[in-house]
PDB file of N, CA, C and O in Angstrom:
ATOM      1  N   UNK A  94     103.482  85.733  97.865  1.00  0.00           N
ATOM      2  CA  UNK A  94     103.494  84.323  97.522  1.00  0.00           C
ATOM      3  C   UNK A  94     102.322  83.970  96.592  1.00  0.00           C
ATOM      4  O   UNK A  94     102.426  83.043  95.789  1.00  0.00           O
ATOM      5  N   UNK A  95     101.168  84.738  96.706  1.00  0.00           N
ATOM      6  CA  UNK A  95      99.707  84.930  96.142  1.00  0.00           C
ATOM      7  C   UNK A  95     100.167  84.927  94.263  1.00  0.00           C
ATOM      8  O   UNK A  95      99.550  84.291  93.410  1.00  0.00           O
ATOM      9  N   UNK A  96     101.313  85.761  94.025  1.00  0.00           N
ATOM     10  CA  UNK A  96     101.369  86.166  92.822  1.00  0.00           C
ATOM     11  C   UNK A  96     102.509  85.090  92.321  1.00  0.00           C
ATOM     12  O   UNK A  96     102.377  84.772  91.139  1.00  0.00           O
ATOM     13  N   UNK A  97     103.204  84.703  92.763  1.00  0.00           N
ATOM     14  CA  UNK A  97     104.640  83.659  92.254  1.00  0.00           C
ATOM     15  C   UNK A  97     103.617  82.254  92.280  1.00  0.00           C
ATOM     16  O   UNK A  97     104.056  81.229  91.759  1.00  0.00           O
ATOM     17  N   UNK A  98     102.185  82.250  92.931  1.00  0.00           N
ATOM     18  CA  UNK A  98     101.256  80.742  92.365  1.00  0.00           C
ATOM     19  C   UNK A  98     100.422  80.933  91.766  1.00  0.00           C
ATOM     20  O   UNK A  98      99.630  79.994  91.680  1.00  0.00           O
ATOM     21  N   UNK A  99      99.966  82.648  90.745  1.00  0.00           N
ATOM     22  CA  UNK A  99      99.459  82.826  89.689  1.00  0.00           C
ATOM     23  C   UNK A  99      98.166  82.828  90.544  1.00  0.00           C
ATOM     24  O   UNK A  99      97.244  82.245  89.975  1.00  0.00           O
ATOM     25  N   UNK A 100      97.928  83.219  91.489  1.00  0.00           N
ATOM     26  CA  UNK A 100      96.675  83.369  91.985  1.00  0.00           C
ATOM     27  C   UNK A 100      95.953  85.097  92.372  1.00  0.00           C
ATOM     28  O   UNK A 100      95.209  85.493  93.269  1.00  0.00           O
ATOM     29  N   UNK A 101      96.587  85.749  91.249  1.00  0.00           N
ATOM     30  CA  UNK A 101      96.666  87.296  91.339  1.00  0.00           C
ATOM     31  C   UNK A 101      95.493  87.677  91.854  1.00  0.00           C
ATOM     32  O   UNK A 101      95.848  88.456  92.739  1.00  0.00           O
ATOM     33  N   UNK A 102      93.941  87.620  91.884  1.00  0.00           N
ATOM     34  CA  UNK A 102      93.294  87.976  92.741  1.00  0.00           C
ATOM     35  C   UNK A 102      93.110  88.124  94.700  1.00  0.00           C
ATOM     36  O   UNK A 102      92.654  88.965  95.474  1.00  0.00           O
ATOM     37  N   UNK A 103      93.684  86.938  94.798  1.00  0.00           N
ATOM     38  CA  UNK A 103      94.389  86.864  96.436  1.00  0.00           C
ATOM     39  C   UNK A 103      95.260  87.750  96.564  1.00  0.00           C
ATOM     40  O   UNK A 103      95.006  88.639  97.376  1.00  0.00           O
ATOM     41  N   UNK A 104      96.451  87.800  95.881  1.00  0.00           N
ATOM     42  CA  UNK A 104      97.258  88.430  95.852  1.00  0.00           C
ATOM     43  C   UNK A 104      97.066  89.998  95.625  1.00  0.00           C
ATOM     44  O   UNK A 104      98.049  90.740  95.627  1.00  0.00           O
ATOM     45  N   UNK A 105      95.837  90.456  95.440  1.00  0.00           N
ATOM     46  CA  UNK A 105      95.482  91.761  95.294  1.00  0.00           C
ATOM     47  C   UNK A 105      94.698  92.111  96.971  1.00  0.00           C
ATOM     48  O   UNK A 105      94.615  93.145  97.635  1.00  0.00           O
ATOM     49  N   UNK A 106      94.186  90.589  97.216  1.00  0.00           N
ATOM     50  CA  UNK A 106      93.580  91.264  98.500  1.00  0.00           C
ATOM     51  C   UNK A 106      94.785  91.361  99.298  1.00  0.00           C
ATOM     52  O   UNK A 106      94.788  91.953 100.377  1.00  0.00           O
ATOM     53  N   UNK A 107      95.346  91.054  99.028  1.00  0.00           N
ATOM     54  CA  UNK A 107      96.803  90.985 100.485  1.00  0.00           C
ATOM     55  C   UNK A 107      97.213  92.410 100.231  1.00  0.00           C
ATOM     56  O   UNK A 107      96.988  93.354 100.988  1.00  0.00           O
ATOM     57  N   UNK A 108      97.841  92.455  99.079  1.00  0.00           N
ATOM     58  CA  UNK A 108      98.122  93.988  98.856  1.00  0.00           C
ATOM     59  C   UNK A 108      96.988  95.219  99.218  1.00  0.00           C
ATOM     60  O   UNK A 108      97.287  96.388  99.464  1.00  0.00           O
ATOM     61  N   UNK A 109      95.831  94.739  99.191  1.00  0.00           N
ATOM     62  CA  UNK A 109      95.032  95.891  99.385  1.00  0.00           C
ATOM     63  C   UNK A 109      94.821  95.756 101.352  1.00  0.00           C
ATOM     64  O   UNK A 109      94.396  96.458 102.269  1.00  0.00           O
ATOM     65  N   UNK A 110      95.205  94.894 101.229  1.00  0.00           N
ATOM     66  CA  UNK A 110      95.159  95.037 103.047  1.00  0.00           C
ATOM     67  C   UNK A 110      96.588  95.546 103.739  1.00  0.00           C
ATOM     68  O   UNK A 110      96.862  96.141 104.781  1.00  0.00           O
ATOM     69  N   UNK A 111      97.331  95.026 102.666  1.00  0.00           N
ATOM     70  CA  UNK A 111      99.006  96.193 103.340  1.00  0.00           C
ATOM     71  C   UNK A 111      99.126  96.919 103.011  1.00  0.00           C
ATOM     72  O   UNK A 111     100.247  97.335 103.304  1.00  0.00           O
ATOM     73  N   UNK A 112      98.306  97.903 102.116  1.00  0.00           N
ATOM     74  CA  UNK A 112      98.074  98.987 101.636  1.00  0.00           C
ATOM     75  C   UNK A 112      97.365 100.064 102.969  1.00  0.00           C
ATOM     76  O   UNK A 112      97.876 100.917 103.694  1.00  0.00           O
ATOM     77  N   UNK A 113      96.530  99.739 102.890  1.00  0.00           N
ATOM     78  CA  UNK A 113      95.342 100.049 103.937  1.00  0.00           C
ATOM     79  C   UNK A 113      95.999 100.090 105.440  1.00  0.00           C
ATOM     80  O   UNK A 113      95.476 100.857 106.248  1.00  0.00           O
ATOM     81  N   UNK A 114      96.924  99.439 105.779  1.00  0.00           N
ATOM     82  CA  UNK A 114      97.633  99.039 107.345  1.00  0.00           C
ATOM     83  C   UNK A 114      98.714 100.045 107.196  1.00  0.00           C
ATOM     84  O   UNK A 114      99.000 100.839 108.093  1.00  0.00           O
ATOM     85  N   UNK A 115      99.570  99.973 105.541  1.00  0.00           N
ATOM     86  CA  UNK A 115     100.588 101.082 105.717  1.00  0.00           C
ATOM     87  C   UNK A 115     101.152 101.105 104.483  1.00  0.00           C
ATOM     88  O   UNK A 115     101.929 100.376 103.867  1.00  0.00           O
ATOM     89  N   UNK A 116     100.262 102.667 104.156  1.00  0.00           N
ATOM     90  CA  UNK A 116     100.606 103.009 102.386  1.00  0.00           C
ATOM     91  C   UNK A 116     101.837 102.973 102.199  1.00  0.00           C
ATOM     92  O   UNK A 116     102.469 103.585 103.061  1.00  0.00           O
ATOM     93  N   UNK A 117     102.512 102.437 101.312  1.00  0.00           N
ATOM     94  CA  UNK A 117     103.810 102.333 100.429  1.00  0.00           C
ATOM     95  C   UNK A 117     103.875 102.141  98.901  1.00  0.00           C
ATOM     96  O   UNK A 117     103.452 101.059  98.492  1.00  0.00           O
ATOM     97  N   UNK A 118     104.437 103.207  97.805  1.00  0.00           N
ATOM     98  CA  UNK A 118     104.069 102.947  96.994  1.00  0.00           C
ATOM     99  C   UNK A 118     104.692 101.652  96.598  1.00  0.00           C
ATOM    100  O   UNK A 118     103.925 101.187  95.755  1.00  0.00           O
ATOM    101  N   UNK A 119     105.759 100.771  96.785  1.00  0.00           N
ATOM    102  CA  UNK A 119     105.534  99.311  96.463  1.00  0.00           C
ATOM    103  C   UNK A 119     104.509  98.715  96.613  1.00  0.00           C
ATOM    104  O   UNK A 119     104.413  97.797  95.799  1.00  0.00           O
ATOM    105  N   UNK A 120     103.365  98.831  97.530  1.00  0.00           N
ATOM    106  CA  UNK A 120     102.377  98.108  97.761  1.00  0.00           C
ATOM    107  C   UNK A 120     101.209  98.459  96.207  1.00  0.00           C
ATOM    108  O   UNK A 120     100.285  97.700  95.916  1.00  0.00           O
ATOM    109  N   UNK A 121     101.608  99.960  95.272  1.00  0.00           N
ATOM    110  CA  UNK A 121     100.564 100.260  94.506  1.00  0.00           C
ATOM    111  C   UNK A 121     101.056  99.459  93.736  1.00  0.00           C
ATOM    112  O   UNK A 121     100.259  98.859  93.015  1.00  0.00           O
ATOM    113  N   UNK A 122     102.758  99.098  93.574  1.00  0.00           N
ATOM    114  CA  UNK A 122     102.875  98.726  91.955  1.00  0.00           C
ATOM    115  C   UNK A 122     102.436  97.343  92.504  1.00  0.00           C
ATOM    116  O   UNK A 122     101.702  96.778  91.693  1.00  0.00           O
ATOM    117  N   UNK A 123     102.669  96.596  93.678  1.00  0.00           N
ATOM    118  CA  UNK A 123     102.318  95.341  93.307  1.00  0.00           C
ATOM    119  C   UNK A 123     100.349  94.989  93.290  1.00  0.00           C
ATOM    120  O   UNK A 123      99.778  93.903  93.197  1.00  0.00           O
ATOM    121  N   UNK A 124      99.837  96.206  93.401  1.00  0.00           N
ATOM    122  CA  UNK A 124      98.398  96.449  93.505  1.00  0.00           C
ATOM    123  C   UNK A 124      98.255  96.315  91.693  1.00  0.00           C
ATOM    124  O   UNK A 124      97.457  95.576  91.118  1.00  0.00           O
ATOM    125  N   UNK A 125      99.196  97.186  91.066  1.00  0.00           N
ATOM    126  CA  UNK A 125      98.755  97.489  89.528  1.00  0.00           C
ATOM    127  C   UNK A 125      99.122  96.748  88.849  1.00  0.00           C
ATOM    128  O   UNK A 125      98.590  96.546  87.757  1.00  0.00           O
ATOM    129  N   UNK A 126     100.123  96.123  89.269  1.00  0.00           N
ATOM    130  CA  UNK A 126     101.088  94.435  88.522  1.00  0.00           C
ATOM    131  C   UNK A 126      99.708  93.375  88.460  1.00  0.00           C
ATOM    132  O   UNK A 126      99.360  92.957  87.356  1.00  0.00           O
ATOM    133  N   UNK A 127      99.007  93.001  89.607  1.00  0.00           N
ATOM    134  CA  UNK A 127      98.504  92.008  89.776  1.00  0.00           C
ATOM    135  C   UNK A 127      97.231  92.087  89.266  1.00  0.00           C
ATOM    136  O   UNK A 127      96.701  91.000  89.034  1.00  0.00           O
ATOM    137  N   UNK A 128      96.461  93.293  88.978  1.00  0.00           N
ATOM    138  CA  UNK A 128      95.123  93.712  88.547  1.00  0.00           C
ATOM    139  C   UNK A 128      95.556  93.757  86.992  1.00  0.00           C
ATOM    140  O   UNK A 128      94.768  93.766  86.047  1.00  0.00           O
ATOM    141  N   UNK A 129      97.085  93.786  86.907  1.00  0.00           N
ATOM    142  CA  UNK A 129      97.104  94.093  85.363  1.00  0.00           C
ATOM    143  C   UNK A 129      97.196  92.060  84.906  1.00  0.00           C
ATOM    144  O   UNK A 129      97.031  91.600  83.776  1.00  0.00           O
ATOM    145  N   UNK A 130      97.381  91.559  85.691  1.00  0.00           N
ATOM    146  CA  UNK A 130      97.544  90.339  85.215  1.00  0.00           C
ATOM    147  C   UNK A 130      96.336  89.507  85.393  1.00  0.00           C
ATOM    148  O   UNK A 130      95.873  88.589  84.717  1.00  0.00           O
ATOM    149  N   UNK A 131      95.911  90.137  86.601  1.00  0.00           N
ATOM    150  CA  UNK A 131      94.390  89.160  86.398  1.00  0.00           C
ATOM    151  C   UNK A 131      92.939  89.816  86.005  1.00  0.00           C
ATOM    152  O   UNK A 131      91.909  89.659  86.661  1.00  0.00           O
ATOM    153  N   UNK A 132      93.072  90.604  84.770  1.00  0.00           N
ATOM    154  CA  UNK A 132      91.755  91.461  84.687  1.00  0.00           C
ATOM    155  C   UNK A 132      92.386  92.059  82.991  1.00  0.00           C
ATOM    156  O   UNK A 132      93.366  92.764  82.750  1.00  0.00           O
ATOM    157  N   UNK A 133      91.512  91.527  82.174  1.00  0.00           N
ATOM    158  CA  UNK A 133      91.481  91.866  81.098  1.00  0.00           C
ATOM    159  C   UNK A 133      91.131  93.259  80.707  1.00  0.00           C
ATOM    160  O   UNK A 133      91.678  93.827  79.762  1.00  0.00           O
ATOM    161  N   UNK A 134      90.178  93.820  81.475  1.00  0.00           N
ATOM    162  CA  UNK A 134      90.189  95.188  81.774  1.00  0.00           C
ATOM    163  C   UNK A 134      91.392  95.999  82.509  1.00  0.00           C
ATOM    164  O   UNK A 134      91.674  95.601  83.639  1.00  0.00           O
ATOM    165  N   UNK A 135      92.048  96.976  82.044  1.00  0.00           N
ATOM    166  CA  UNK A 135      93.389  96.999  82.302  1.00  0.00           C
ATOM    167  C   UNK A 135      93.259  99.034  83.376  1.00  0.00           C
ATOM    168  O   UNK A 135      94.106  99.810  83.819  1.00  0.00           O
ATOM    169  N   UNK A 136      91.708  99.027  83.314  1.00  0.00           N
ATOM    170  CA  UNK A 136      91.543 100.662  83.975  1.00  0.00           C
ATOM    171  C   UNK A 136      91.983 100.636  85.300  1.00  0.00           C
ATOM    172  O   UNK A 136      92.742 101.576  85.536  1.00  0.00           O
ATOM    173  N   UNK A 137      91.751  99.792  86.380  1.00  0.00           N
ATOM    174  CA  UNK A 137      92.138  99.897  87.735  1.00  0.00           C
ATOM    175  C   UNK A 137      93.853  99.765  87.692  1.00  0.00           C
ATOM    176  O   UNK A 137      94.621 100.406  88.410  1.00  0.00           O
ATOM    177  N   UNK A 138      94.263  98.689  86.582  1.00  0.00           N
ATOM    178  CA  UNK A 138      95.759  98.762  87.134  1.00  0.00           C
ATOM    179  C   UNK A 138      96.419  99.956  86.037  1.00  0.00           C
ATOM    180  O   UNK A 138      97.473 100.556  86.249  1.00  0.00           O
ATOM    181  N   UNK A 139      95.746 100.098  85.111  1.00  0.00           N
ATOM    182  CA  UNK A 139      96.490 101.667  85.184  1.00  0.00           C
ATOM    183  C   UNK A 139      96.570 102.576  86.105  1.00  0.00           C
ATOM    184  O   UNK A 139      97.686 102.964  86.451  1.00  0.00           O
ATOM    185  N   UNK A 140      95.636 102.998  86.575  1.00  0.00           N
ATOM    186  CA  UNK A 140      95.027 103.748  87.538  1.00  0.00           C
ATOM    187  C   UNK A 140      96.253 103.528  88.807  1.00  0.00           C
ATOM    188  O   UNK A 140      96.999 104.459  89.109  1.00  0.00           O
ATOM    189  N   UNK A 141      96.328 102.283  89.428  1.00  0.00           N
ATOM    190  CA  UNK A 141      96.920 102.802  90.202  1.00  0.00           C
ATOM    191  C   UNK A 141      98.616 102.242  89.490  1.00  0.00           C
ATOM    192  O   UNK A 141      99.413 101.884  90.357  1.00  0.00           O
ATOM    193  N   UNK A 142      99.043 102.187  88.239  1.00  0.00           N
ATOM    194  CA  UNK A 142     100.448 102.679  88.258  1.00  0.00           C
ATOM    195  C   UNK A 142     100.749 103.890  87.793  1.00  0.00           C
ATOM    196  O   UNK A 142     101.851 104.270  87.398  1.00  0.00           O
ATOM    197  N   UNK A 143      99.508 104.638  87.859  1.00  0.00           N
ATOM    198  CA  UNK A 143     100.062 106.162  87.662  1.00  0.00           C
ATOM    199  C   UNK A 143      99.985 106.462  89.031  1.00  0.00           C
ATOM    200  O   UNK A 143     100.536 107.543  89.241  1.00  0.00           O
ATOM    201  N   UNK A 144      99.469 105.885  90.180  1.00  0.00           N
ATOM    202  CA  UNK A 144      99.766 106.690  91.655  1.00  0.00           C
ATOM    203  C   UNK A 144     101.170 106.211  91.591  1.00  0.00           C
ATOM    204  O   UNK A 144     101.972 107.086  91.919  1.00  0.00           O
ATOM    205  N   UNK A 145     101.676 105.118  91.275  1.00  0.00           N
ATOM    206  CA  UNK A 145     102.893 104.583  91.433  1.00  0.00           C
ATOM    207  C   UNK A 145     103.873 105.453  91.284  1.00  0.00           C
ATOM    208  O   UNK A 145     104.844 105.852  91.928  1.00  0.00           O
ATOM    209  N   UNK A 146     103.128 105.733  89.788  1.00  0.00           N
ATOM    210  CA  UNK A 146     104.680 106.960  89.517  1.00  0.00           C
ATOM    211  C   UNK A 146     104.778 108.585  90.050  1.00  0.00           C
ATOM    212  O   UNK A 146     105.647 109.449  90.166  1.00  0.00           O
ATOM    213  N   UNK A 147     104.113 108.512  90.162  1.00  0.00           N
ATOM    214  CA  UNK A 147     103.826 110.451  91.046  1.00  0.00           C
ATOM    215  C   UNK A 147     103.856 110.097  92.492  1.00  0.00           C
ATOM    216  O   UNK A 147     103.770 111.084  93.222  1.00  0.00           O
ATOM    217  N   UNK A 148     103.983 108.643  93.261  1.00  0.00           N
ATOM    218  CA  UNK A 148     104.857 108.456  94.206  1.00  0.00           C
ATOM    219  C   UNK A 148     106.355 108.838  93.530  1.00  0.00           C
ATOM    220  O   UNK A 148     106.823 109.372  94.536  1.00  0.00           O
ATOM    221  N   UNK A 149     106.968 108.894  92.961  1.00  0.00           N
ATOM    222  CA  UNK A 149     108.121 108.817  92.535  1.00  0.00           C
ATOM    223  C   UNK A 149     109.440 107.826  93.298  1.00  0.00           C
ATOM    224  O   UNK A 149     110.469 108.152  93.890  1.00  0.00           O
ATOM    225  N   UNK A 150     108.799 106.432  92.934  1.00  0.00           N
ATOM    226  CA  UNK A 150     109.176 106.044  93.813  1.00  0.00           C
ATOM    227  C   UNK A 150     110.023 104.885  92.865  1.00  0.00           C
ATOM    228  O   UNK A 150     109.374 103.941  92.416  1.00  0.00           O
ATOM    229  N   UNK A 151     111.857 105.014  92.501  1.00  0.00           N
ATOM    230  CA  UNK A 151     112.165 104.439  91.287  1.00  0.00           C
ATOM    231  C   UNK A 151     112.464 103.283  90.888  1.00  0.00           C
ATOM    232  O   UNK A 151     112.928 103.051  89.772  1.00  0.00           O
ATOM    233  N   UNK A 152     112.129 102.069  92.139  1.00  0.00           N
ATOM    234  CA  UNK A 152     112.274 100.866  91.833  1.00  0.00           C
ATOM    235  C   UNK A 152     111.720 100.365  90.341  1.00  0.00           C
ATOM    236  O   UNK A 152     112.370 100.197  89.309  1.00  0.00           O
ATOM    237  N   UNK A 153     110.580 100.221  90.535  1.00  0.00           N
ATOM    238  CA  UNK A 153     109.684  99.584  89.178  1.00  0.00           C
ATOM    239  C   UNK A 153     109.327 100.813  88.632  1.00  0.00           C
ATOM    240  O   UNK A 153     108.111 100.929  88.785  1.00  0.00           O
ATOM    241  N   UNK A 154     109.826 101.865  88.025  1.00  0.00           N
ATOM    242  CA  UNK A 154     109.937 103.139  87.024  1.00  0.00           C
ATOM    243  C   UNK A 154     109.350 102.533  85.499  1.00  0.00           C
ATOM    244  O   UNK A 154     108.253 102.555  84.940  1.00  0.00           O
ATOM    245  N   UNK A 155     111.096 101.833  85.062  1.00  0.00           N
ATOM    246  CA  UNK A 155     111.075 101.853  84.092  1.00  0.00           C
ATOM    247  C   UNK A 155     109.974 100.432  83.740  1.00  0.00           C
ATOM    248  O   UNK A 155     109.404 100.684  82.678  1.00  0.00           O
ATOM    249  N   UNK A 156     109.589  99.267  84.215  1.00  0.00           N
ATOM    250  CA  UNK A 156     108.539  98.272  84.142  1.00  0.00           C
ATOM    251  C   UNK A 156     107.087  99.126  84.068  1.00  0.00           C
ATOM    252  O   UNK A 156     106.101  98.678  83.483  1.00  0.00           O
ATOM    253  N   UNK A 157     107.109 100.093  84.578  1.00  0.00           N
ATOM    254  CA  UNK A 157     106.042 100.980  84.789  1.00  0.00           C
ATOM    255  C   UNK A 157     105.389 101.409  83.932  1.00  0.00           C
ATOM    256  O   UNK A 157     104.181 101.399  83.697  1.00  0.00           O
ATOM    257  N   UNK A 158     106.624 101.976  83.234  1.00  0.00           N
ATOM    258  CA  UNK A 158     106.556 102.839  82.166  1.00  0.00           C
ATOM    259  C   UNK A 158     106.082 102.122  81.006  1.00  0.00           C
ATOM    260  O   UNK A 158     105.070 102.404  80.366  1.00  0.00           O
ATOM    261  N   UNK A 159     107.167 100.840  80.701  1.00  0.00           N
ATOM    262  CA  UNK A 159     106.491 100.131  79.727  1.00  0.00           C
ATOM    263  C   UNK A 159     105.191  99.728  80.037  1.00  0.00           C
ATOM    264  O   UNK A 159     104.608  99.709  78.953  1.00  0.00           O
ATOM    265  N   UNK A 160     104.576  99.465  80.735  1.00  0.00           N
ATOM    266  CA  UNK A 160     103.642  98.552  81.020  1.00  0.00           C
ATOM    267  C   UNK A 160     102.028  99.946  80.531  1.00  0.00           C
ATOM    268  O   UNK A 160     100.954  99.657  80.004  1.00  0.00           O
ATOM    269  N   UNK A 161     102.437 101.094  80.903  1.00  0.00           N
ATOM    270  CA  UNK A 161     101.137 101.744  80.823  1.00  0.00           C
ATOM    271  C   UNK A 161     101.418 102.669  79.520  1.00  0.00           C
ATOM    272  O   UNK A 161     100.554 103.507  79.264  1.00  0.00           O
ATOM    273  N   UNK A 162     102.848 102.567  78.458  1.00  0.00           N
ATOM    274  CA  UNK A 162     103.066 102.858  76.912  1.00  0.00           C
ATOM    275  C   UNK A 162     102.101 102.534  76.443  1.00  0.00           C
ATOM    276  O   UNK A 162     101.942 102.631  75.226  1.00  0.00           O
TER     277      UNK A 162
END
């Protein structure tokens, strides 16, 4: 809900706390989505949408992909 009110830093702590309770790689892309939107520096959310993808996990693949082209 953190990220649909543009408040992507909250929205990173939530993810990093359902991360932490119970790894899923949905939890990285919405970790690398939200660091990529609120951080002009773009190294952490690369970072973790390449765990994203060597999860191989093929929901958000192809968004993925574009996003770290």
């Amino acid at each position: 809900i953190y990220e649909t009110q543009g408040n992507f830093r909250k929205a990173i702590e939530h993810f990093q706390t359902a991360q932490e309770y119970r790894s899923k790689p949905e939890y990285l892309f919405f970790l690398a989505r939200n660091y990529d939107l609120a951080y002009k520096d773009k190294r952490q959310a690369l970072k973790l949408y390449e765990q994203y993808l060597a999860a191989r996990h093929p929901e958000f693949k192809t968004y993925t992909e574009t996003r770290i082209s």
